[in-house]
Backbone as ProteinMPNN parsed JSONL, in Angstrom:
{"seq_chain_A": "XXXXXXXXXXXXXXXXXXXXXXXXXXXXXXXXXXXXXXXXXXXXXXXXXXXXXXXXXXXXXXXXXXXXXXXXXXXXXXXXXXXXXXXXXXXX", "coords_chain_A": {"N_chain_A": [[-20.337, -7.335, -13.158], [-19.498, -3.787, -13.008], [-18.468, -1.474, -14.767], [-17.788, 0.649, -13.484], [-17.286, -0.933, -10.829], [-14.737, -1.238, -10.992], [-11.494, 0.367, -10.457], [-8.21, 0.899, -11.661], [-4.722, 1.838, -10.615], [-1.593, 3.619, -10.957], [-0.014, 4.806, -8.041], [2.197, 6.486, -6.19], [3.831, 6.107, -3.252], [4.757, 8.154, -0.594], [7.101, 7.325, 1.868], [8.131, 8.715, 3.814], [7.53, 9.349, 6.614], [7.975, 7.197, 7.676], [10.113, 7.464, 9.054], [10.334, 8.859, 11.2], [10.259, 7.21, 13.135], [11.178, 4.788, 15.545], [15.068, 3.763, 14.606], [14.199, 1.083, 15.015], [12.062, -0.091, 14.512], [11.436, 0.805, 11.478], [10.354, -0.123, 9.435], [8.002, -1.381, 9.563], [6.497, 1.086, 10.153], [6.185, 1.636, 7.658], [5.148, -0.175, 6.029], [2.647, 0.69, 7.321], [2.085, 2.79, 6.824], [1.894, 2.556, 3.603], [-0.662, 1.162, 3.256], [-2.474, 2.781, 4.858], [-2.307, 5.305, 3.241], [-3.203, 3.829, 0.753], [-5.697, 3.343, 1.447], [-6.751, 5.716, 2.083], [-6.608, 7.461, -0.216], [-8.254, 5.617, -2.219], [-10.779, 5.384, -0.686], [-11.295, 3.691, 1.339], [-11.803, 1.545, 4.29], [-9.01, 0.835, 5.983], [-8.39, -2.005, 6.742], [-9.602, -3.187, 4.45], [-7.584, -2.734, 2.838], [-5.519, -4.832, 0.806], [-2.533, -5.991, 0.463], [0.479, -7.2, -1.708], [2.504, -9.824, -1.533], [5.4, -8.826, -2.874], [5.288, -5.988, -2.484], [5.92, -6.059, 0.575], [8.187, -7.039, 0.327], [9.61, -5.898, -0.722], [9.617, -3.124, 0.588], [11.178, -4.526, 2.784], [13.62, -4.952, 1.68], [15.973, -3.821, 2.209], [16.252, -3.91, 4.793], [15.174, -3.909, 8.114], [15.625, -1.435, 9.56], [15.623, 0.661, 7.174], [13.493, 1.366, 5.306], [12.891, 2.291, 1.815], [12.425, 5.265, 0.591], [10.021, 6.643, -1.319], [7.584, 4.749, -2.686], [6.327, 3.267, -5.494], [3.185, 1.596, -6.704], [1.319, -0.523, -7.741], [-2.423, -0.547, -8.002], [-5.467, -1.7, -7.21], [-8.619, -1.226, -7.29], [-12.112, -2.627, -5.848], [-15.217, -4.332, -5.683], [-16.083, -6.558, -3.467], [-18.127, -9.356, -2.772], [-19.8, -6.897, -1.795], [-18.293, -5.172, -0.365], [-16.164, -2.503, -0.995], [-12.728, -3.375, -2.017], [-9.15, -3.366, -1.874], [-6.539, -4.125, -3.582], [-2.784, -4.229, -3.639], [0.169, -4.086, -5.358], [3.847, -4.42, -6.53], [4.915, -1.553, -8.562], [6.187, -1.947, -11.89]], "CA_chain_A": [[-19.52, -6.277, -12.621], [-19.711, -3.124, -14.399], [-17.297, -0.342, -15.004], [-17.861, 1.747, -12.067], [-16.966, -1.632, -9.864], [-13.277, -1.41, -10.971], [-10.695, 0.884, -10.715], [-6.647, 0.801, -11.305], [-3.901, 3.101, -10.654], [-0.246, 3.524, -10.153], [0.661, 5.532, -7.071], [3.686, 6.688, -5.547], [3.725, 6.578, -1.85], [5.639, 8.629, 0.117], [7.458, 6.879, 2.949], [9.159, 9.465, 4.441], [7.363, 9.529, 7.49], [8.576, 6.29, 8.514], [12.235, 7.705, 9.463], [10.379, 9.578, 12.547], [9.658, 6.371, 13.906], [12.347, 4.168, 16.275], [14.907, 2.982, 13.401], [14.377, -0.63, 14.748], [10.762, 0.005, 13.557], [10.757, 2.171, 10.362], [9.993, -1.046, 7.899], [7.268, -1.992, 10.551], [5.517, 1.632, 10.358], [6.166, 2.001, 6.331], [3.935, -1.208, 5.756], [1.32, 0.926, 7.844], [1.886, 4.039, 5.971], [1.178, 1.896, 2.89], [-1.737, 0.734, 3.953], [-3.197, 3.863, 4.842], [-2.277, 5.608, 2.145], [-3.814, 3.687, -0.247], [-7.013, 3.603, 2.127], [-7.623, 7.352, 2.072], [-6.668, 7.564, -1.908], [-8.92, 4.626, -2.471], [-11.698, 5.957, 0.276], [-11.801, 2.268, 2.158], [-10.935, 1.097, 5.6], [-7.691, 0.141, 6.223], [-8.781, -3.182, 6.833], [-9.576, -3.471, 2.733], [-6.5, -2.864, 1.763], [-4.876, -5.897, 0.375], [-0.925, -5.565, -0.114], [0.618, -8.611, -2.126], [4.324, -10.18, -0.939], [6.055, -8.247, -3.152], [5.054, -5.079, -1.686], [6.433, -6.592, 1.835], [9.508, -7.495, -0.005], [10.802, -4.332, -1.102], [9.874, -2.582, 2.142], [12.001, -5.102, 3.746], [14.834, -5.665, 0.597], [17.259, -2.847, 2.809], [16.923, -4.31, 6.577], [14.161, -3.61, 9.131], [16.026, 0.083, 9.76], [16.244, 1.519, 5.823], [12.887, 1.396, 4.174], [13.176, 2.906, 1.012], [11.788, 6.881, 1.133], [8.907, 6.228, -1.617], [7.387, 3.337, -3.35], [5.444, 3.034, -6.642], [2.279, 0.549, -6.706], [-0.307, -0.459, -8.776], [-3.846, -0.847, -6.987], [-6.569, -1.758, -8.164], [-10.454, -0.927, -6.399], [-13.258, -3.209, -6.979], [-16.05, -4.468, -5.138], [-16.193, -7.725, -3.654], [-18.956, -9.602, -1.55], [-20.774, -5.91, -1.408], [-17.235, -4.301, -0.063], [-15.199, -2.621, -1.816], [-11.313, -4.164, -1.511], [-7.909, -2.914, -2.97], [-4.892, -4.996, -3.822], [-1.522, -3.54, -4.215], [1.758, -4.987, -6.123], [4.841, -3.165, -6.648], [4.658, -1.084, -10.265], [7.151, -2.002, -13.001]], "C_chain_A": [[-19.495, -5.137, -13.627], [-18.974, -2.097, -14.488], [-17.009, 0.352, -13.642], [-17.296, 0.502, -10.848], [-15.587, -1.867, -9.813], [-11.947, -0.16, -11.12], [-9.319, 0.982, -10.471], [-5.681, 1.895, -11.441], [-2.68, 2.777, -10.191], [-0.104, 4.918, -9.323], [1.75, 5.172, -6.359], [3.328, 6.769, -4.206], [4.563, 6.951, -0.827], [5.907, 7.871, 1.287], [8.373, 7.209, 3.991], [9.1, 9.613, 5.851], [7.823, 8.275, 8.522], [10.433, 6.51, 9.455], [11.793, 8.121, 10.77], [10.453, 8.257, 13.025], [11.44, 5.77, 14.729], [12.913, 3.619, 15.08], [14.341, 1.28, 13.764], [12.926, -1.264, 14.365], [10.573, 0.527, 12.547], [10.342, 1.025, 9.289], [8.594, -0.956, 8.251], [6.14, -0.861, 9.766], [5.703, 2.367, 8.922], [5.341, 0.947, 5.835], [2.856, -0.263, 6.154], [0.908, 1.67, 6.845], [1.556, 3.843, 4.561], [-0.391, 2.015, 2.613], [-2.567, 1.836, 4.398], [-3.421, 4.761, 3.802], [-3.141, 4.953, 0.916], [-5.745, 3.804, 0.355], [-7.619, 4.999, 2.087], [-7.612, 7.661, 0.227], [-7.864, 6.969, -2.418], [-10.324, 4.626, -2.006], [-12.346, 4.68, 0.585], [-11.484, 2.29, 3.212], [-9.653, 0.387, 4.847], [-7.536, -1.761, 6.207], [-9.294, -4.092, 5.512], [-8.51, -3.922, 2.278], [-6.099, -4.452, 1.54], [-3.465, -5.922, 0.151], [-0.16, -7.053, -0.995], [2.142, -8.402, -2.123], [5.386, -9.275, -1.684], [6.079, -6.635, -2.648], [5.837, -4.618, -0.224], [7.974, -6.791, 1.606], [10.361, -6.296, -0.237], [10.408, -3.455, -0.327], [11.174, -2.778, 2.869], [13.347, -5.319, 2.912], [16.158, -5.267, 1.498], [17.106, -3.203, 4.113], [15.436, -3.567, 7.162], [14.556, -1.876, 9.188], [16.19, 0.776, 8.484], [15.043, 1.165, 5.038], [12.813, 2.234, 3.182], [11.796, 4.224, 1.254], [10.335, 6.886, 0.388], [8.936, 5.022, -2.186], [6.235, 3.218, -4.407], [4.777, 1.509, -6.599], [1.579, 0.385, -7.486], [-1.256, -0.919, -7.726], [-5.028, -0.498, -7.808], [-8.308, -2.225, -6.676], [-11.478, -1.823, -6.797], [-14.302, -3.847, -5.945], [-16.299, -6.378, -5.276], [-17.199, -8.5, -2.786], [-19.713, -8.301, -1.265], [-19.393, -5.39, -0.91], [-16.459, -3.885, -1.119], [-13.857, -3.202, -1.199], [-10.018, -3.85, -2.424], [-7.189, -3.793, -2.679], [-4.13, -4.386, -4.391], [-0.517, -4.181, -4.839], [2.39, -3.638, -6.432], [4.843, -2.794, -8.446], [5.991, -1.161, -10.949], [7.623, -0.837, -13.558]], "O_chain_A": [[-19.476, -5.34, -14.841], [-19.109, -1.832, -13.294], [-15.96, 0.433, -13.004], [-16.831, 1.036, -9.841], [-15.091, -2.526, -8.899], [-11.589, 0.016, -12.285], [-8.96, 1.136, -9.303], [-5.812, 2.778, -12.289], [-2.471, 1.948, -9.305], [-0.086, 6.002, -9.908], [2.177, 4.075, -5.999], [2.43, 7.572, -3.948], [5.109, 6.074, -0.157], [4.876, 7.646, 1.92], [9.078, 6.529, 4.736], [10.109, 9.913, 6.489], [7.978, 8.332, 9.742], [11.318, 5.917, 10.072], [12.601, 7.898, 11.672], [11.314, 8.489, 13.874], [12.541, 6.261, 14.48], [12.148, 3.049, 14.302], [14.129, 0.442, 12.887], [12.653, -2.42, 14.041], [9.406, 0.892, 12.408], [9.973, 1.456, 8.196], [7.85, -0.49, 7.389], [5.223, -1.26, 9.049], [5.44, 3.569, 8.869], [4.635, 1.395, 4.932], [1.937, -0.274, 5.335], [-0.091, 1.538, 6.138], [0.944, 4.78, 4.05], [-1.045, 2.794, 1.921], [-3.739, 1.555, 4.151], [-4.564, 5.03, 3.431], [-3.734, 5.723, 0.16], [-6.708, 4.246, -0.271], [-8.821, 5.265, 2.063], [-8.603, 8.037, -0.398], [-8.595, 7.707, -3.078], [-11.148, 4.01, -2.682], [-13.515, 4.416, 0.305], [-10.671, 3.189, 3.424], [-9.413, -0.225, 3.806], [-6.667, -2.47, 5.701], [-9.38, -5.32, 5.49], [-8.268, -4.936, 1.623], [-6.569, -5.232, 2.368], [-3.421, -5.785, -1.071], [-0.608, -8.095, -0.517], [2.829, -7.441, -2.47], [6.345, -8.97, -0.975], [7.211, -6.191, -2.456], [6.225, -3.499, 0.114], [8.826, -6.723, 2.492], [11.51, -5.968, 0.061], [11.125, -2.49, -0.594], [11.959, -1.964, 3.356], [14.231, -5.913, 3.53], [17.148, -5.992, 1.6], [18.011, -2.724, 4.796], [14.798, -2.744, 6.506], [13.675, -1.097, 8.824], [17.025, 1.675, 8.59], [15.328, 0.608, 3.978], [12.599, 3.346, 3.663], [10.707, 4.145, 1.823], [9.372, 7.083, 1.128], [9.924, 4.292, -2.264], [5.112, 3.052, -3.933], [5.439, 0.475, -6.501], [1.103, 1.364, -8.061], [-0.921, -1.57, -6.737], [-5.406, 0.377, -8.588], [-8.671, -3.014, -5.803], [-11.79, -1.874, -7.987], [-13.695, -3.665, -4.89], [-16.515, -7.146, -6.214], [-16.99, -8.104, -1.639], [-20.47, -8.49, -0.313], [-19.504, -4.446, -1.692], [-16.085, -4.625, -2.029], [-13.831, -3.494, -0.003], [-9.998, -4.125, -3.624], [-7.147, -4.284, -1.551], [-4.369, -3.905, -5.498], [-0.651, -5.367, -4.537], [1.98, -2.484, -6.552], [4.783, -3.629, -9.349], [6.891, -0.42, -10.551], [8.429, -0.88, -14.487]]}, "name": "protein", "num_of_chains": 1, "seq": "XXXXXXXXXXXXXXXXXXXXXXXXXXXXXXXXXXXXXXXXXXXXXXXXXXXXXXXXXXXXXXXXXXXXXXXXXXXXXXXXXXXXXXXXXXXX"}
């Protein structure tokens, strides 16, 4: 694996857009917004991303209706099987 096959970063991701949504969905479509977000930063499908439980957890810490507005991650890029593939965790 060689330099160019790895790269890590902490980003902030805005989750503001989840408030348009129905509240009894805004956790629902702040996972997405995740998830996309790091996909266009990252320049993968959506279907890469990786998110890990803690991620899911502090989405959900405030109730299905109150996901928090942003969210700091670490993610890290790297190439696996010939794809690349990101994994997220929440940043310390």
């Amino acid at each position: 694996m060689s330099a160019n096959d790895f790269e890590e970063r902490v980003v902030t991701v805005p989750l503001r857009d989840a408030k348009a949504a129905p509240s009894n969905k805004q956790a629902d479509k702040a996972m997405s917004l995740v998830r996309a977000h790091l996909a266009k930063h990252f320049k993968v499908d959506e279907s890469e991303v990786r998110l890990d439980p803690s991620v899911n957890e502090a989405i959900w810490d405030q109730g299905r209706n109150n996901p928090p507005s942003k969210l700091r991650v670490r993610a890290a890029r790297f190439v696996e099987d010939g794809e690349p593939t990101v994994e997220a965790e929440i940043a310390d």
